[in-house]
Amino acid sequence: MPIVTINDQKFEFDSGETIIQVAERNGIDIPHYCWHPRLSVSGNCRMCLVEVEKMPKLVIACSTLAMDGMVVHVNSLKAIAGREHVMEFLLINHPLDCPICDEAGECKLQDYAYAHGTGESRFIEQKNQKPKRVKLGPYVMFDAERCIACSLCIRFSAEIAKEDQFTFVQRGDRVTIETFPGKEFDNPYSLNVVDICPVGALTNRDFRFKARVWDMSDTKSICPGCSRGCNIDIWVRNNEILRLTPRFNEAVNDYWMCDHGRINCFKFVNADDRIDSPMIKKAGTHVSSVGWDEAISKTVSTIKRFKSDEIAVIGSPFAIVEDNYLLAKFARQVLHTKNIDFIKHINPADQDDILIREDKTPNSLGAKLAGISPRNGGLNFEQIMEGIKGKKIRCLILIEDDVAAISQDFLDSLSNLDSFIVFATNNNKSTELADIIFPSATYAEKNGTFVNFQGRIQRIRPAVMTIDLDRSLDAMSLSRLDKFGTEFDRWGKARKINARSTWRIILQIANSFSMKFNYETSEDIFLEISQTIKEFDGLDYELIGELGIQLKSYQLVEEPILV
Amino acid sequence: MSVVKKRRKDLTIFQKLYIPEIVKGMLLTFKHLFGPKFTRQYPEVRYEQPDSYRGRPVLVQENGKERCVACGLCSRVCPALAIEVQAVETEDEKERYPNLFEINMLRCIFCGFCEEVCPEEAIIMSKDYELTFTKYEDAIFGKDKLLVPVESLKGRIEFLRKYR
Ligand code: SF4
Ligand code: SF4
Ligand code: SF4
Ligand code: SF4
């Protein structure tokens, strides 16, 4: 194999690799703005200048192919001087905007200005004036003065999102970006350009000015928006989720996530319509808040009124594997009912060959594997609904889903039920009809696992505190304020929802039926799953890790689509 | 091994009476009793601080608005976590302003870091040192208490421009 020497270290490489690729693969950082591992090389920022022995001039590492015997110096005096000059040019027209710029704190121009700037500008003339606050599309705001014309955003749209919607106009120091006439920058992946833009030229209109990046905690999690299960970071300040960003996972979502996931998959956690305590319908039609014990004993006495074949259970592809497993076990061992299924949320019109999947839930596969399917002759979902209509099913237990929202027909027949027990995170059409409501924790408030459409099991972790969770004691990620503040500070008094993981509620109900389910944490349940269900054989949370793991014995439903 | 220094335990009678010491002490007392007085009749007579004085931090108000752009740097640098800033967008040229700006005066240690870090010269150490509270909530100063017209801060601002 050919060998290239970078910073006195020798590396093998495949022919066709560029210097920056070899360096990146081996953990050597070469400063760059316009290069991205998944996009074509444009070589216009000139920041990746390196010195190559026997070459007369500095070369850019992003477009120079590595050659056998090549000797590269990333940090020689000449290379550093070259990059300092590039920085000086970039900073000539860049406004001193950092105090009002959302990128501050995660800005490459800031970082490299520290590392490679002279600290002083020799430019005394008037800086360029360009349009600020231009709405490029529904989610993306553009500030032309801050743009360093690296073209990453343009290449992303053309090459990854596969929609040409904007381009450079003008040239020289007047260069700027405009959408094509009559077009908006509104493709379903538009917000990824905010992540890859090395400066604050492109900002997320949904997040702008909400918080400084250094004031938030970030938690590694999974997007619940569809069965792709993009790896994400959840950013939280004052116990409120402020944004989601994609987290690199080559096997699932690469560097990206879709706008639907980013914009719509956290607001329900912060929303005012969260269910904030167990509720029981008392005489009349209104539900009222009660304590956990009262709600649980009411549930027990309610369930005891019915024969087992009058009871049906609906699990949830929005709930974690552990919730569904315990629900299935509860149905088997406590309720003795075979009528158990979950609702599929498929929208074939909304799927592409990039990330977005037609299955709009994060854990259909996990729910199925956990045992949420009718057992020997039990009723499936459609039959359960038939049964309710024909008054054969008289008690329905529904977790983390909304049957009533599916059709008017379903909504009408639900009133036939004698008893409707709902576990929900937010108010919805089903909770309006429920006799007993339990507040479930959302995906951002618990530990657990999802199985995506590829059969890859991935971890979610709590990012937001409920009454059951404590940032420090439960090893949640801490922001600076969380770490050094006290409970008497304003930010320590943030809202905490009175909700619990669904499995914890089921556990309490089961044990009130004098079962002896003994789980302290969701991992205890998972360890039992890994011993009883062959697809999960031998797994634990540590093995699943940050990037998830492919279920061994699981046959892929279809080939994973590589983006 | 440390050397134990022996103390002289037995004082003479004369020493035990302490008379010379008492006389010395009283002499000092009477000297000051009839000497020139330095006591200030606070609060009737007030202390005029030099511009280098660091009293409570205040927000500079210019043309009826705060200069602050809610960058959050003061909040970041504050070693006592006293400052909370929440930015929102404005149609003004500066793009953002704080719709919430609070300094917890029970936490503030008057270090002046916030003043030093501010890129907009928007938070200034005033000469106000009279801070008493009877309730925790009273000690959290919002924009209503923090905003001070720029005219009354001239001295300090000039001092900063000259010596910073
Ligand atoms: S907006 Fe950002 S990503 Fe696009 S060209 Fe300018 S600096 Fe590069
Ligand atoms: S593709 Fe699916 S999982 Fe990924 S961000 Fe979008 S909704 Fe979420
Ligand atoms: S003076 Fe110091 S302690 Fe007081 S608010 Fe400013 S930075 Fe914080
Ligand atoms: S550092 Fe200055 S501009 Fe920034 S938030 Fe504090 S007072 Fe406002």
mmCIF file of C-alpha atoms in Angstrom, chain A residues 121-237:
data_model
loop_
_atom_site.group_PDB
_atom_site.id
_atom_site.type_symbol
_atom_site.label_atom_id
_atom_site.label_comp_id
_atom_site.label_asym_id
_atom_site.label_seq_id
_atom_site.Cartn_x
_atom_site.Cartn_y
_atom_site.Cartn_z
ATOM 1 C CA SER A 121 -6.776 44.024 11.757
ATOM 2 C CA ARG A 122 -4.670 46.051 9.369
ATOM 3 C CA PHE A 123 -7.765 46.934 7.385
ATOM 4 C CA ILE A 124 -8.854 50.459 8.162
ATOM 5 C CA GLU A 125 -11.247 51.009 5.266
ATOM 6 C CA GLN A 126 -15.019 50.693 5.506
ATOM 7 C CA LYS A 127 -16.238 47.100 5.667
ATOM 8 C CA ASN A 128 -18.641 45.769 3.061
ATOM 9 C CA GLN A 129 -22.339 46.257 3.732
ATOM 10 C CA LYS A 130 -24.655 43.463 2.659
ATOM 11 C CA PRO A 131 -28.210 42.408 3.459
ATOM 12 C CA LYS A 132 -28.795 41.038 6.920
ATOM 13 C CA ARG A 133 -31.726 38.993 8.174
ATOM 14 C CA VAL A 134 -32.842 37.590 4.829
ATOM 15 C CA LYS A 135 -35.460 34.854 5.076
ATOM 16 C CA LEU A 136 -34.214 32.213 2.661
ATOM 17 C CA GLY A 137 -37.058 29.857 3.479
ATOM 18 C CA PRO A 138 -39.458 28.870 6.217
ATOM 19 C CA TYR A 139 -36.725 27.851 8.628
ATOM 20 C CA VAL A 140 -33.457 29.371 7.486
ATOM 21 C CA MET A 141 -32.315 32.956 7.991
ATOM 22 C CA PHE A 142 -29.368 34.325 6.006
ATOM 23 C CA ASP A 143 -26.930 37.068 6.959
ATOM 24 C CA ALA A 144 -24.914 37.987 3.880
ATOM 25 C CA GLU A 145 -22.276 39.953 5.749
ATOM 26 C CA ARG A 146 -21.233 36.938 7.764
ATOM 27 C CA CYS A 147 -21.036 34.554 4.801
ATOM 28 C CA ILE A 148 -17.500 33.515 3.879
ATOM 29 C CA ALA A 149 -18.640 32.066 0.558
ATOM 30 C CA CYS A 150 -17.561 28.518 1.262
ATOM 31 C CA SER A 151 -20.478 27.129 -0.829
ATOM 32 C CA LEU A 152 -21.147 24.264 1.599
ATOM 33 C CA CYS A 153 -24.816 25.143 1.790
ATOM 34 C CA ILE A 154 -25.179 25.209 -1.979
ATOM 35 C CA ARG A 155 -23.398 21.906 -2.398
ATOM 36 C CA PHE A 156 -25.451 20.348 0.394
ATOM 37 C CA SER A 157 -28.718 21.307 -1.242
ATOM 38 C CA ALA A 158 -27.660 20.066 -4.639
ATOM 39 C CA GLU A 159 -25.866 16.901 -3.606
ATOM 40 C CA ILE A 160 -27.546 15.634 -0.451
ATOM 41 C CA ALA A 161 -31.018 17.212 -0.375
ATOM 42 C CA LYS A 162 -31.027 16.900 -4.178
ATOM 43 C CA GLU A 163 -32.811 20.182 -4.729
ATOM 44 C CA ASP A 164 -31.091 23.130 -6.363
ATOM 45 C CA GLN A 165 -32.745 26.103 -4.729
ATOM 46 C CA PHE A 166 -30.140 28.811 -4.411
ATOM 47 C CA THR A 167 -26.712 29.835 -5.592
ATOM 48 C CA PHE A 168 -24.029 32.516 -5.502
ATOM 49 C CA VAL A 169 -24.649 35.778 -7.306
ATOM 50 C CA GLN A 170 -22.107 38.576 -7.932
ATOM 51 C CA ARG A 171 -18.409 38.014 -7.431
ATOM 52 C CA GLY A 172 -15.380 39.161 -5.525
ATOM 53 C CA ASP A 173 -16.226 40.848 -2.241
ATOM 54 C CA ARG A 174 -19.791 41.424 -3.418
ATOM 55 C CA VAL A 175 -20.562 37.728 -3.682
ATOM 56 C CA THR A 176 -23.731 36.659 -1.904
ATOM 57 C CA ILE A 177 -26.384 33.968 -1.963
ATOM 58 C CA GLU A 178 -29.822 34.221 -3.492
ATOM 59 C CA THR A 179 -32.604 31.750 -4.051
ATOM 60 C CA PHE A 180 -33.527 31.151 -7.687
ATOM 61 C CA PRO A 181 -36.349 33.417 -8.849
ATOM 62 C CA GLY A 182 -39.658 32.194 -7.556
ATOM 63 C CA LYS A 183 -38.025 29.579 -5.338
ATOM 64 C CA GLU A 184 -37.778 29.292 -1.594
ATOM 65 C CA PHE A 185 -35.146 27.375 0.284
ATOM 66 C CA ASP A 186 -37.667 24.957 1.670
ATOM 67 C CA ASN A 187 -36.492 21.409 0.997
ATOM 68 C CA PRO A 188 -37.197 18.910 3.783
ATOM 69 C CA TYR A 189 -33.548 18.939 4.855
ATOM 70 C CA SER A 190 -32.916 22.677 4.709
ATOM 71 C CA LEU A 191 -31.861 23.115 8.326
ATOM 72 C CA ASN A 192 -28.800 20.923 7.933
ATOM 73 C CA VAL A 193 -27.091 23.869 6.275
ATOM 74 C CA VAL A 194 -27.283 25.672 9.595
ATOM 75 C CA ASP A 195 -25.114 22.940 11.103
ATOM 76 C CA ILE A 196 -22.576 22.823 8.302
ATOM 77 C CA CYS A 197 -22.313 26.572 7.708
ATOM 78 C CA PRO A 198 -18.978 27.274 9.388
ATOM 79 C CA VAL A 199 -20.101 30.763 10.432
ATOM 80 C CA GLY A 200 -23.348 32.335 11.570
ATOM 81 C CA ALA A 201 -24.506 33.259 8.087
ATOM 82 C CA LEU A 202 -27.265 30.685 8.198
ATOM 83 C CA THR A 203 -29.292 30.428 11.366
ATOM 84 C CA ASN A 204 -32.264 28.395 12.481
ATOM 85 C CA ARG A 205 -35.295 30.680 12.681
ATOM 86 C CA ASP A 206 -36.882 28.334 15.145
ATOM 87 C CA PHE A 207 -33.971 28.590 17.573
ATOM 88 C CA ARG A 208 -32.503 32.030 16.911
ATOM 89 C CA PHE A 209 -31.594 33.891 20.105
ATOM 90 C CA LYS A 210 -33.286 31.391 22.398
ATOM 91 C CA ALA A 211 -30.069 30.560 24.216
ATOM 92 C CA ARG A 212 -26.322 30.700 24.066
ATOM 93 C CA VAL A 213 -24.819 27.340 23.197
ATOM 94 C CA TRP A 214 -22.686 27.344 26.312
ATOM 95 C CA ASP A 215 -25.733 27.682 28.544
ATOM 96 C CA MET A 216 -27.344 24.447 27.379
ATOM 97 C CA SER A 217 -26.790 20.828 28.256
ATOM 98 C CA ASP A 218 -26.774 18.280 25.455
ATOM 99 C CA THR A 219 -27.987 14.732 25.674
ATOM 100 C CA LYS A 220 -27.448 11.960 23.158
ATOM 101 C CA SER A 221 -30.783 10.640 22.027
ATOM 102 C CA ILE A 222 -32.855 9.398 19.091
ATOM 103 C CA CYS A 223 -35.392 11.343 17.024
ATOM 104 C CA PRO A 224 -38.865 9.886 17.468
ATOM 105 C CA GLY A 225 -40.145 11.406 14.216
ATOM 106 C CA CYS A 226 -39.987 8.283 12.053
ATOM 107 C CA SER A 227 -38.579 4.789 11.945
ATOM 108 C CA ARG A 228 -35.202 6.025 10.668
ATOM 109 C CA GLY A 229 -34.330 6.922 14.237
ATOM 110 C CA CYS A 230 -31.817 9.617 13.449
ATOM 111 C CA ASN A 231 -29.212 10.070 16.154
ATOM 112 C CA ILE A 232 -29.648 13.472 17.763
ATOM 113 C CA ASP A 233 -28.493 15.721 20.533
ATOM 114 C CA ILE A 234 -31.175 17.283 22.719
ATOM 115 C CA TRP A 235 -30.226 20.780 23.887
ATOM 116 C CA VAL A 236 -31.801 21.891 27.152
ATOM 117 C CA ARG A 237 -31.737 25.030 29.228
#
